[in-house]
Short mmCIF file of C-alpha atoms in Angstrom, two decimals:
data_model
loop_
_atom_site.label_atom_id
_atom_site.label_comp_id
_atom_site.label_asym_id
_atom_site.label_seq_id
_atom_site.Cartn_x
_atom_site.Cartn_y
_atom_site.Cartn_z
CA MET X 1 0.01 -0.01 0.00
CA SER X 2 1.48 3.27 -1.05
CA LYS X 3 1.80 6.23 1.36
CA PRO X 4 -0.50 9.24 0.73
CA ARG X 5 1.22 11.95 -1.21
CA GLU X 6 2.06 14.97 0.94
CA ARG X 7 0.55 18.23 -0.16
CA THR X 8 2.97 20.89 -1.29
CA PRO X 9 2.22 24.27 0.46
CA ARG X 10 0.89 26.84 -1.90
CA SER X 11 3.20 29.73 -2.71
CA PHE X 12 2.00 33.23 -1.92
CA TRP X 13 0.53 34.86 -5.01
CA PHE X 14 0.81 38.67 -5.35
CA ASP X 15 -0.74 40.65 -8.13
CA PRO X 16 0.72 44.24 -8.56
CA ARG X 17 -2.71 45.37 -9.81
CA PHE X 18 -4.19 44.51 -6.37
CA ALA X 19 -1.67 46.83 -4.70
CA ILE X 20 -2.36 49.58 -7.18
CA GLY X 21 -6.08 49.27 -6.50
CA ILE X 22 -5.49 49.62 -2.75
CA VAL X 23 -3.41 52.76 -3.31
CA LEU X 24 -6.06 54.26 -5.48
CA VAL X 25 -8.75 53.57 -2.87
CA PHE X 26 -6.72 55.18 -0.12
CA GLY X 27 -5.91 58.12 -2.40
CA SER X 28 -9.58 58.62 -3.11
CA VAL X 29 -10.47 58.58 0.55
CA ALA X 30 -7.73 61.03 1.35
CA GLY X 31 -8.92 63.34 -1.45
CA VAL X 32 -12.52 63.32 -0.12
CA PHE X 33 -11.25 64.01 3.38
CA ALA X 34 -9.16 67.00 2.11
CA VAL X 35 -12.20 68.45 0.30
CA VAL X 36 -14.39 68.09 3.39
CA SER X 37 -11.72 69.60 5.61
CA ALA X 38 -11.36 72.55 3.25
CA ALA X 39 -15.10 73.14 3.30
CA ASP X 40 -15.15 73.01 7.06
CA SER X 41 -12.53 75.83 7.15
CA SER X 42 -14.86 78.25 5.39
CA VAL X 43 -16.11 81.17 7.44
CA GLN X 44 -19.02 83.55 6.98
CA VAL X 45 -18.12 87.22 6.46
CA TYR X 46 -19.99 90.29 5.31
CA ALA X 47 -19.86 91.71 1.77
CA ALA X 48 -21.21 95.09 0.60
CA ARG X 49 -24.51 94.81 -1.34
CA SER X 50 -23.78 98.17 -2.91
CA ALA X 51 -20.88 100.66 -2.84
CA LEU X 52 -20.23 102.14 0.64
CA THR X 53 -18.71 105.55 1.07
CA PRO X 54 -17.18 107.18 4.17
CA GLY X 55 -19.88 108.48 6.49
CA ASP X 56 -22.45 105.93 5.53
CA ARG X 57 -24.22 104.23 8.36
CA VAL X 58 -24.28 100.46 7.87
CA ALA X 59 -26.86 97.96 9.28
CA VAL X 60 -27.11 94.23 8.75
CA GLY X 61 -29.60 94.72 5.89
CA ASP X 62 -27.04 96.69 3.89
CA LEU X 63 -24.77 93.64 3.70
CA SER X 64 -24.76 90.12 2.37
CA VAL X 65 -23.14 87.06 3.93
CA LYS X 66 -20.57 85.04 2.02
CA SER X 67 -18.89 81.78 2.95
CA VAL X 68 -15.20 81.98 2.04
CA ARG X 69 -11.88 80.51 3.11
CA LEU X 70 -9.62 83.20 4.54
CA GLY X 71 -7.20 81.28 6.70
CA ASP X 72 -5.03 83.65 8.71
CA LEU X 73 -6.74 86.68 7.16
CA ARG X 74 -10.03 86.01 8.95
CA ALA X 75 -9.52 88.71 11.59
CA LYS X 76 -9.11 91.37 8.84
CA TYR X 77 -12.77 91.09 7.72
CA LEU X 78 -16.09 91.73 9.34
CA GLY X 79 -17.59 88.42 10.31
CA ALA X 80 -21.27 87.47 10.39
CA GLY X 81 -22.88 88.47 13.71
CA GLU X 82 -20.31 91.18 14.48
CA ILE X 83 -22.52 94.18 13.69
CA PRO X 84 -24.14 95.73 16.82
CA GLY X 85 -27.76 96.84 16.80
CA SER X 86 -26.69 100.49 16.43
CA GLY X 87 -24.78 99.60 13.27
CA PHE X 88 -21.45 100.81 12.04
CA VAL X 89 -20.14 103.92 10.27
CA VAL X 90 -18.06 103.53 7.08
CA THR X 91 -14.63 105.11 7.42
CA ARG X 92 -13.24 104.28 3.92
CA ALA X 93 -14.83 103.27 0.66
CA VAL X 94 -15.90 99.66 0.00
CA ALA X 95 -16.88 98.55 -3.51
CA ALA X 96 -20.07 96.72 -4.25
CA GLY X 97 -19.60 92.94 -3.67
CA GLU X 98 -16.30 93.46 -1.82
CA LEU X 99 -15.71 91.74 1.48
CA VAL X 100 -15.96 94.37 4.24
CA PRO X 101 -12.59 94.93 5.93
CA ALA X 102 -12.81 95.41 9.68
CA SER X 103 -10.64 98.49 9.33
CA SER X 104 -13.20 100.18 6.99
CA VAL X 105 -15.90 100.63 9.60
CA GLY X 106 -16.09 102.30 13.00
CA LYS X 107 -18.56 102.49 15.87
CA ALA X 108 -21.59 104.69 15.36
CA SER X 109 -20.59 106.53 18.51
CA GLY X 110 -17.64 107.89 16.49
CA LEU X 111 -20.06 110.37 14.96
CA ARG X 112 -20.50 111.97 18.43
CA VAL X 113 -17.12 111.56 20.12
CA ALA X 114 -13.46 111.69 19.13
CA SER X 115 -10.40 110.14 20.68
CA VAL X 116 -7.62 112.50 21.82
CA VAL X 117 -4.48 112.13 23.92
CA VAL X 118 -3.69 114.82 26.45
CA THR X 119 -0.63 115.25 28.68
CA VAL X 120 -1.57 115.94 32.28
CA ARG X 121 0.77 117.79 34.61
CA GLY X 122 1.40 116.31 37.99
CA GLU X 123 -0.16 113.11 39.42
CA LEU X 124 -3.48 111.56 38.44
CA ALA X 125 -6.19 110.82 40.99
CA ARG X 126 -6.09 107.17 42.03
CA SER X 127 -9.60 106.56 40.74
CA ILE X 128 -8.71 107.62 37.20
CA ALA X 129 -8.50 104.53 35.00
CA ALA X 130 -10.01 103.11 31.84
CA VAL X 131 -13.77 103.81 31.45
CA SER X 132 -13.82 106.38 34.31
CA VAL X 133 -15.48 109.73 33.67
CA VAL X 134 -13.50 112.91 34.21
CA ASP X 135 -13.82 116.64 33.78
CA VAL X 136 -11.05 118.18 31.76
CA TRP X 137 -9.75 121.43 33.17
CA SER X 138 -7.21 123.71 31.52
CA ALA X 139 -5.27 126.82 32.45
CA THR X 140 -4.01 129.08 29.72
CA ALA X 141 -0.26 129.72 29.59
CA THR X 142 0.70 133.36 30.02
CA ASP X 143 3.70 135.30 28.81
CA ASN X 144 5.57 135.23 32.14
CA ASN X 145 5.78 131.43 32.28
CA SER X 146 2.72 131.13 34.53
CA PHE X 147 -0.88 130.23 33.96
CA GLY X 148 -4.22 131.91 34.22
CA PRO X 149 -7.14 130.66 36.24
CA PRO X 150 -8.29 127.18 35.30
CA SER X 151 -11.66 126.47 33.74
CA VAL X 152 -13.56 123.44 32.64
CA LEU X 153 -12.57 122.60 29.02
CA VAL X 154 -14.71 119.34 28.69
CA ALA X 155 -17.23 118.03 31.10
CA SER X 156 -17.70 114.29 31.51
CA ALA X 157 -15.01 112.89 29.17
CA THR X 158 -14.46 109.16 29.22
CA VAL X 159 -10.96 107.74 29.87
CA VAL X 160 -9.93 105.17 27.24
CA ARG X 161 -6.52 104.32 28.83
CA VAL X 162 -3.77 105.82 30.95
CA ILE X 163 -0.51 105.64 29.03
CA GLU X 164 2.45 104.65 31.11
CA PRO X 165 5.12 107.40 31.08
CA SER X 166 8.42 106.76 29.32
CA GLY X 167 11.37 108.82 27.96
CA LEU X 168 11.00 112.61 28.03
CA VAL X 169 7.41 112.46 29.24
CA ALA X 170 8.55 110.56 32.33
CA ASP X 171 11.32 113.10 32.94
CA ARG X 172 8.82 115.94 32.98
CA GLY X 173 6.56 114.09 35.36
CA GLY X 174 3.61 114.29 32.95
CA ARG X 175 1.12 111.51 32.21
CA SER X 176 -0.55 110.95 28.90
CA VAL X 177 -4.22 109.89 28.94
CA GLU X 178 -6.44 108.95 25.98
CA LEU X 179 -9.89 110.45 26.24
CA LEU X 180 -13.18 110.30 24.38
CA VAL X 181 -14.52 113.85 24.07
CA PRO X 182 -17.53 115.27 22.24
CA ARG X 183 -16.67 116.24 18.68
CA SER X 184 -18.01 119.73 19.41
CA LYS X 185 -15.20 120.10 22.04
CA THR X 186 -12.41 118.55 19.94
CA ALA X 187 -11.17 121.82 18.50
CA ARG X 188 -10.87 123.43 21.96
CA VAL X 189 -8.93 120.44 23.32
CA LEU X 190 -6.54 120.50 20.37
CA GLU X 191 -6.03 124.21 20.73
CA ALA X 192 -5.20 123.78 24.46
CA ILE X 193 -2.66 121.00 23.56
CA ALA X 194 -1.07 123.19 20.87
CA ASN X 195 -0.79 126.16 23.20
CA GLN X 196 0.78 123.98 25.86
CA ASP X 197 -1.87 124.89 28.38
CA ALA X 198 -1.85 123.17 31.78
CA ILE X 199 -4.36 120.33 31.52
CA SER X 200 -5.73 118.48 34.59
CA LEU X 201 -8.23 115.73 34.99
CA VAL X 202 -10.71 115.71 37.85
CA PRO X 203 -12.95 112.64 38.47
CA ALA X 204 -16.51 113.41 37.77
CA GLY X 205 -17.64 111.43 40.76
CA ILE X 206 -16.23 110.01 44.00
CA PRO X 207 -15.85 106.20 43.86
CA ALA X 208 -17.92 104.21 46.30
CA ARG X 209 -14.90 102.15 47.35
CA GLY X 210 -11.31 103.07 47.95
#
């Protein structure tokens, strides 16, 4: 009786076309993933429905929303939902259909107030800080290096920030303060600055604490 013939193990069979097919499948999946990821990176920003000129007051209805990919430039444009109820004021021209740069609009309150920086002689009151309300007093410089009687230059100005002294300003002991003043008073404040009048800030109220 003859012994059963032993089976020879099958050799591994590899078809290059099979490998190419796998590569194509993975490439297709990667391509779809890239497209979806690119779509997810789109952001909604405002575009002008019609040409905007400086001084125009802009509300949501004056703009359209576009979905675009801006990458690192996102912060440079006005995003959907960033317009307050009072609207914005256009500060430089924007063409019809153009994305609205954030630098081309300003707060509507800018029609009523202006930002100026004044140098105050001497120390500031401890309560003077950002958002505090102050009265701006000035004393006119006279010919004999003295000053006349002080008077209120602007009542109820708002402090934007107190600028820390440095360089020559620090040597004189002066402090620079950025203020929001009514536009009707801007010319008087600038005149006082140009004439080197003595400017002082007096808190409009006494703080409840400290």
